């Protein structure tokens, strides 16, 4: 399957799975290190081997407006297209191969046996293992299951077109401004913003997450990000606390006061639903029209107080 989706140039092959669009020489690997040019076709080094498989609350993705209260079958292979200094899952994101084999049909069978309504591609970067994600998503839809993708959002144009019909809900990380992407993530912001706008326009369910690092993310940056997300049509934004990891292991964790301050700044804009994550003090869902607190569980999508329609996929 993957070989028909790549352009050949002399002895190299162009991978179109992510924004880097690597030209991979014979026997060479892409930037992600998990895809290799074998005989003029790009193949995964992982086959059907998984780096992680678990059952999670869908809120852990985080998704607060998508099948609230449900559990999701979460899975990952190794690999990522970024190199974030603060990566929370570098042990598997930067590994090459791991775990036991699990065929796409077996994943769907497991979800059905556990009576789970969705399958989530998460923990690492699903874009670099599309050749596994796509057949799982196709089989999931055939079985009546929904699909979730938790991603850095740095799609290539071709990969976004491939995946839009196959993914029902996205959580995309908007990590910071362009300087932050360049200096801390060693990546680019532009393809992420493009994907956020295109997914929102397409109508797939979309929530965005920004992890706030105290001393780096400030009021000015949060205001800029808020404006960009509002312009893109984003309705749900998660602001989460940073905890030290990887190259930033000696940095301080983001304090609750910092999270509260930046949450207040974000709330000055017009994104209707903003949540705090990795916190002892989460905020409830509120109706953006009347301001009343709403119960997400068993919610039908309309405010019982004023009748306003609330963004989300509720059942």
Tab-separated table of C-alpha atoms in Angstrom:
chain	number	residue	atom	x	y	z
A	1	UNK	CA	0.000	0.000	0.000
A	2	UNK	CA	2.521	2.722	0.956
A	3	UNK	CA	4.671	2.305	-2.141
A	4	UNK	CA	1.944	3.661	-4.444
A	5	UNK	CA	1.815	6.848	-2.386
A	6	UNK	CA	5.360	8.018	-2.936
A	7	UNK	CA	7.128	9.754	-5.752
A	8	UNK	CA	10.327	8.218	-7.092
A	9	UNK	CA	13.281	10.426	-8.005
A	10	UNK	CA	16.226	8.519	-9.408
A	11	UNK	CA	17.382	6.251	-6.588
A	12	UNK	CA	15.610	8.062	-3.769
A	13	UNK	CA	11.964	7.910	-2.782
A	14	UNK	CA	9.958	10.802	-1.402
A	15	UNK	CA	7.934	10.033	1.717
A	16	UNK	CA	4.705	12.027	1.996
A	17	UNK	CA	3.669	10.964	5.487
A	18	UNK	CA	4.536	14.214	7.295
A	19	UNK	CA	5.612	17.802	6.700
A	20	UNK	CA	9.295	16.840	6.313
A	21	UNK	CA	8.641	14.901	3.065
A	22	UNK	CA	12.021	13.188	3.251
A	23	UNK	CA	13.870	12.122	0.119
A	24	UNK	CA	15.081	8.724	1.314
A	25	UNK	CA	18.045	7.123	-0.509
A	26	UNK	CA	18.281	3.361	-1.121
A	27	UNK	CA	18.458	1.505	2.213
A	28	UNK	CA	18.248	4.862	3.986
A	29	UNK	CA	15.802	5.945	6.644
A	30	UNK	CA	13.600	8.996	6.921
A	31	UNK	CA	13.990	11.662	9.594
A	32	UNK	CA	11.674	9.656	11.879
A	33	UNK	CA	14.062	6.650	11.622
A	34	UNK	CA	11.189	4.151	11.424
A	35	UNK	CA	10.673	4.252	7.636
A	36	UNK	CA	13.188	2.839	5.172
A	37	UNK	CA	13.644	2.781	1.378
A	38	UNK	CA	13.759	-0.871	0.384
A	39	UNK	CA	13.985	-1.549	-3.313
A	40	UNK	CA	12.426	1.757	-4.309
A	41	UNK	CA	9.475	1.496	-1.927
A	42	UNK	CA	9.209	2.999	1.537
A	43	UNK	CA	8.421	0.433	4.199
A	44	UNK	CA	7.880	0.556	7.924
A	45	UNK	CA	10.454	-1.128	10.126
A	46	UNK	CA	7.690	-2.009	12.583
A	47	UNK	CA	5.244	-4.180	10.689
A	48	UNK	CA	2.350	-4.777	13.073
A	49	UNK	CA	4.375	-4.426	16.271
A	50	UNK	CA	2.975	-2.104	18.917
A	51	UNK	CA	4.846	0.109	21.354
A	52	UNK	CA	1.780	0.566	23.565
A	53	UNK	CA	-1.765	-0.751	23.928
A	54	UNK	CA	-4.154	0.350	26.684
A	55	UNK	CA	-7.735	1.237	27.502
A	56	UNK	CA	-8.109	4.900	28.506
A	57	UNK	CA	-10.896	7.332	29.324
A	58	UNK	CA	-11.385	9.395	26.181
A	59	UNK	CA	-10.885	12.480	28.357
A	60	UNK	CA	-7.228	11.454	28.730
A	61	UNK	CA	-6.503	12.221	25.043
A	62	UNK	CA	-7.752	14.886	25.989
A	63	UNK	CA	-11.184	15.022	24.363
A	64	UNK	CA	-13.941	16.622	26.449
A	65	UNK	CA	-16.613	17.056	23.772
A	66	UNK	CA	-16.364	13.632	22.096
A	67	UNK	CA	-18.265	10.661	23.558
A	68	UNK	CA	-17.750	11.928	27.128
A	69	UNK	CA	-17.408	9.286	29.804
A	70	UNK	CA	-16.507	6.569	27.312
A	71	UNK	CA	-13.393	4.409	27.177
A	72	UNK	CA	-11.200	4.127	24.088
A	73	UNK	CA	-8.716	1.504	22.919
A	74	UNK	CA	-5.428	3.422	22.720
A	75	UNK	CA	-2.461	2.194	20.698
A	76	UNK	CA	0.880	3.359	19.351
A	77	UNK	CA	3.820	2.306	17.283
A	78	UNK	CA	7.250	3.907	17.683
A	79	UNK	CA	8.297	7.114	16.004
A	80	UNK	CA	7.802	10.863	15.796
A	81	UNK	CA	8.387	13.638	13.277
A	82	UNK	CA	9.363	16.161	15.992
A	83	UNK	CA	12.206	16.178	18.521
A	84	UNK	CA	10.670	18.101	21.418
A	85	UNK	CA	13.026	18.870	24.278
A	86	UNK	CA	10.181	18.205	26.745
A	87	UNK	CA	8.716	15.030	25.158
A	88	UNK	CA	6.590	13.159	27.682
A	89	UNK	CA	6.779	9.831	25.806
A	90	UNK	CA	10.319	9.850	24.412
A	91	UNK	CA	10.920	6.285	25.608
A	92	UNK	CA	8.622	4.994	22.871
A	93	UNK	CA	8.481	7.978	20.495
A	94	UNK	CA	12.243	7.797	19.918
A	95	UNK	CA	12.534	4.003	19.938
A	96	UNK	CA	12.827	2.130	16.628
A	97	UNK	CA	10.858	-1.087	17.155
A	98	UNK	CA	9.024	-2.478	20.144
A	99	UNK	CA	6.360	-4.814	21.378
A	100	UNK	CA	4.309	-7.715	20.149
A	101	UNK	CA	2.475	-8.062	16.852
A	102	UNK	CA	-1.185	-7.101	16.583
A	103	UNK	CA	-2.838	-7.185	13.171
A	104	UNK	CA	-5.376	-4.473	12.280
A	105	UNK	CA	-8.304	-6.946	12.410
A	106	UNK	CA	-7.196	-8.119	15.858
A	107	UNK	CA	-7.244	-4.536	17.147
A	108	UNK	CA	-10.827	-4.063	15.993
A	109	UNK	CA	-11.825	-7.443	17.429
A	110	UNK	CA	-10.357	-6.447	20.792
A	111	UNK	CA	-12.251	-3.140	20.805
A	112	UNK	CA	-15.504	-4.944	20.027
A	113	UNK	CA	-14.877	-7.604	22.676
A	114	UNK	CA	-14.284	-4.883	25.277
A	115	UNK	CA	-17.385	-2.983	24.090
A	116	UNK	CA	-15.343	0.138	23.340
A	117	UNK	CA	-16.866	2.720	20.974
A	118	UNK	CA	-13.576	4.055	19.599
A	119	UNK	CA	-9.938	3.347	18.784
A	120	UNK	CA	-7.327	6.047	19.453
A	121	UNK	CA	-3.992	6.461	17.679
A	122	UNK	CA	-1.946	8.213	20.328
A	123	UNK	CA	1.093	8.397	22.652
A	124	UNK	CA	3.679	8.839	19.830
A	125	UNK	CA	3.131	10.429	16.384
A	126	UNK	CA	0.631	8.459	14.278
A	127	UNK	CA	1.630	10.308	11.102
A	128	UNK	CA	4.845	8.299	10.865
A	129	UNK	CA	2.986	4.984	11.129
A	130	UNK	CA	0.110	5.637	8.757
A	131	UNK	CA	0.721	2.318	7.028
A	132	UNK	CA	-0.534	0.683	10.246
A	133	UNK	CA	-3.070	3.317	11.296
A	134	UNK	CA	-4.923	3.396	7.969
A	135	UNK	CA	-5.913	-0.300	7.817
A	136	UNK	CA	-6.907	-0.196	11.490
A	137	UNK	CA	-9.070	2.891	10.881
A	138	UNK	CA	-10.657	1.353	7.793
A	139	UNK	CA	-11.495	-1.838	9.679
A	140	UNK	CA	-12.795	0.190	12.624
A	141	UNK	CA	-15.219	2.113	10.425
A	142	UNK	CA	-16.397	-1.098	8.787
A	143	UNK	CA	-17.192	-2.405	12.277
A	144	UNK	CA	-19.056	0.767	13.271
A	145	UNK	CA	-16.343	2.100	15.584
A	146	UNK	CA	-15.115	5.672	15.708
A	147	UNK	CA	-11.483	6.707	15.390
A	148	UNK	CA	-9.377	9.262	17.249
A	149	UNK	CA	-5.984	10.708	16.306
A	150	UNK	CA	-3.789	12.518	18.833
A	151	UNK	CA	-1.128	14.241	16.764
A	152	UNK	CA	1.409	17.047	16.510
A	153	UNK	CA	-0.589	18.133	13.458
A	154	UNK	CA	2.355	18.517	11.065
A	155	UNK	CA	0.638	16.754	8.170
A	156	UNK	CA	1.751	16.806	4.593
A	157	UNK	CA	-1.033	17.871	2.243
A	158	UNK	CA	-1.293	14.315	0.911
A	159	UNK	CA	-1.498	12.712	4.342
A	160	UNK	CA	-4.244	15.054	5.507
A	161	UNK	CA	-6.295	14.275	2.406
A	162	UNK	CA	-5.816	10.554	3.074
A	163	UNK	CA	-6.777	10.715	6.712
A	164	UNK	CA	-9.702	13.146	6.767
A	165	UNK	CA	-12.211	10.454	5.681
A	166	UNK	CA	-10.810	7.957	8.199
A	167	UNK	CA	-10.507	9.922	11.458
A	168	UNK	CA	-13.570	11.048	13.400
A	169	UNK	CA	-11.892	13.119	16.116
A	170	UNK	CA	-8.547	14.896	16.370
A	171	UNK	CA	-6.629	16.334	19.262
A	172	UNK	CA	-3.801	18.458	17.866
A	173	UNK	CA	-0.989	19.935	19.921
A	174	UNK	CA	-0.363	23.607	19.245
A	175	UNK	CA	2.868	23.752	21.177
A	176	UNK	CA	3.774	27.436	21.042
A	177	UNK	CA	4.772	30.172	18.598
A	178	UNK	CA	7.131	29.786	15.636
A	179	UNK	CA	10.234	30.448	17.737
A	180	UNK	CA	9.129	27.765	20.183
A	181	UNK	CA	8.618	25.254	17.372
A	182	UNK	CA	12.012	26.039	15.885
A	183	UNK	CA	14.051	26.130	19.104
A	184	UNK	CA	12.290	23.641	21.386
A	185	UNK	CA	10.463	21.228	19.056
A	186	UNK	CA	12.982	21.411	16.185
A	187	UNK	CA	10.057	21.600	13.784
A	188	UNK	CA	7.758	24.120	12.096
A	189	UNK	CA	4.515	25.763	13.162
A	190	UNK	CA	3.117	26.499	9.683
A	191	UNK	CA	1.920	22.984	8.739
A	192	UNK	CA	0.252	22.618	12.133
A	193	UNK	CA	-1.782	25.799	11.731
A	194	UNK	CA	-2.691	24.790	8.193
A	195	UNK	CA	-3.952	21.394	9.354
A	196	UNK	CA	-5.946	22.880	12.231
A	197	UNK	CA	-7.730	25.220	9.836
A	198	UNK	CA	-8.413	22.521	7.252
A	199	UNK	CA	-9.696	20.000	9.795
A	200	UNK	CA	-11.978	22.601	11.382
A	201	UNK	CA	-13.327	23.552	7.949
A	202	UNK	CA	-13.836	19.889	7.039
A	203	UNK	CA	-16.118	19.403	10.019
A	204	UNK	CA	-14.276	16.585	11.790
A	205	UNK	CA	-14.343	16.845	15.560
A	206	UNK	CA	-11.339	18.892	16.690
A	207	UNK	CA	-9.859	19.831	20.041
A	208	UNK	CA	-6.481	21.524	20.514
A	209	UNK	CA	-4.007	21.205	23.394
A	210	UNK	CA	-1.216	23.554	24.466
A	211	UNK	CA	1.149	22.490	27.243
A	212	UNK	CA	2.251	25.584	29.139
A	213	UNK	CA	5.864	25.808	30.307
A	214	UNK	CA	6.333	28.397	33.032
A	215	UNK	CA	8.886	30.997	31.989
A	216	UNK	CA	8.442	30.253	28.271
A	217	UNK	CA	4.707	30.491	27.598
A	218	UNK	CA	3.632	33.945	28.695
A	219	UNK	CA	0.567	36.166	28.367
A	220	UNK	CA	1.641	37.546	24.997
A	221	UNK	CA	2.181	34.098	23.496
A	222	UNK	CA	-1.138	32.788	24.822
A	223	UNK	CA	-2.956	35.786	23.331
A	224	UNK	CA	-1.314	35.152	19.948
A	225	UNK	CA	-2.203	31.470	20.018
A	226	UNK	CA	-5.753	32.264	21.088
A	227	UNK	CA	-6.172	34.583	18.116
A	228	UNK	CA	-4.792	32.011	15.690
A	229	UNK	CA	-7.068	29.269	17.008
A	230	UNK	CA	-10.103	31.530	16.984
A	231	UNK	CA	-9.378	32.487	13.380
A	232	UNK	CA	-9.077	28.791	12.466
A	233	UNK	CA	-12.490	28.022	13.949
A	234	UNK	CA	-11.368	26.008	16.978
A	235	UNK	CA	-14.065	25.534	19.624
A	236	UNK	CA	-12.248	23.521	22.321
A	237	UNK	CA	-8.802	24.365	23.738
A	238	UNK	CA	-6.983	22.514	26.518
A	239	UNK	CA	-4.262	24.299	28.502
A	240	UNK	CA	-2.163	21.803	30.442
A	241	UNK	CA	0.660	22.010	32.967
A	242	UNK	CA	4.201	21.013	32.018
A	243	UNK	CA	6.117	18.468	34.084
A	244	UNK	CA	9.894	18.083	33.612
A	245	UNK	CA	10.973	15.484	31.061
A	246	UNK	CA	13.828	14.640	28.713
A	247	UNK	CA	16.169	17.571	27.930
A	248	UNK	CA	14.025	19.797	30.149
A	249	UNK	CA	14.160	17.415	33.107
A	250	UNK	CA	15.775	20.080	35.303
A	251	UNK	CA	13.175	22.737	34.577
A	252	UNK	CA	10.495	23.447	37.135
A	253	UNK	CA	6.997	22.094	36.720
A	254	UNK	CA	4.406	24.671	35.748
A	255	UNK	CA	2.658	25.900	38.875
A	256	UNK	CA	-1.081	26.067	39.395
A	257	UNK	CA	-0.898	29.867	39.701
A	258	UNK	CA	0.794	30.136	36.296
A	259	UNK	CA	-1.835	27.868	34.746
A	260	UNK	CA	-4.629	29.930	36.303
A	261	UNK	CA	-3.106	33.197	35.062
A	262	UNK	CA	-2.675	31.978	31.479
A	263	UNK	CA	-6.102	30.331	31.515
A	264	UNK	CA	-7.580	33.710	32.432
A	265	UNK	CA	-5.715	35.329	29.526
A	266	UNK	CA	-6.961	32.669	27.101
A	267	UNK	CA	-10.508	33.170	28.382
A	268	UNK	CA	-10.412	36.818	27.288
A	269	UNK	CA	-10.773	35.629	23.680
A	270	UNK	CA	-13.729	34.061	21.909
A	271	UNK	CA	-12.916	30.345	21.978
A	272	UNK	CA	-16.083	29.010	23.639
A	273	UNK	CA	-14.666	26.065	25.587
A	274	UNK	CA	-11.300	26.268	27.374
A	275	UNK	CA	-10.156	23.661	29.881
A	276	UNK	CA	-7.262	23.215	32.293
A	277	UNK	CA	-5.334	19.938	32.329
A	278	UNK	CA	-2.778	18.219	34.579
A	279	UNK	CA	-4.285	20.198	37.439
A	280	UNK	CA	-5.898	19.676	40.813
A	281	UNK	CA	-8.487	22.288	39.862
A	282	UNK	CA	-10.201	21.435	36.548
A	283	UNK	CA	-12.925	23.668	35.175
A	284	UNK	CA	-16.399	22.453	34.184
A	285	UNK	CA	-18.069	22.754	30.815
A	286	UNK	CA	-20.155	25.895	30.543
A	287	UNK	CA	-22.704	27.040	28.023
A	288	UNK	CA	-21.071	29.832	25.994
A	289	UNK	CA	-24.467	31.503	25.585
A	290	UNK	CA	-25.857	31.664	29.123
A	291	UNK	CA	-22.782	30.761	31.175
A	292	UNK	CA	-24.454	27.950	33.112
A	293	UNK	CA	-22.395	24.922	34.180
A	294	UNK	CA	-23.276	21.845	32.118
A	295	UNK	CA	-22.902	18.155	32.905
A	296	UNK	CA	-20.979	16.449	30.078
A	297	UNK	CA	-22.105	12.910	30.909
A	298	UNK	CA	-25.335	11.865	29.175
A	299	UNK	CA	-25.425	15.287	27.505
A	300	UNK	CA	-27.555	15.629	24.363
A	301	UNK	CA	-25.750	18.612	22.843
A	302	UNK	CA	-28.176	21.348	23.907
A	303	UNK	CA	-28.018	23.562	26.945
A	304	UNK	CA	-30.977	22.642	29.189
A	305	UNK	CA	-31.124	26.234	30.447
A	306	UNK	CA	-31.193	28.272	27.223
A	307	UNK	CA	-31.369	25.691	24.426
A	308	UNK	CA	-28.068	26.697	22.805
A	309	UNK	CA	-26.306	24.059	20.711
A	310	UNK	CA	-22.970	22.967	22.224
A	311	UNK	CA	-20.093	21.904	19.974
A	312	UNK	CA	-19.281	18.205	20.168
A	313	UNK	CA	-20.165	14.625	19.314
A	314	UNK	CA	-22.104	13.469	22.328
A	315	UNK	CA	-23.343	9.968	21.500
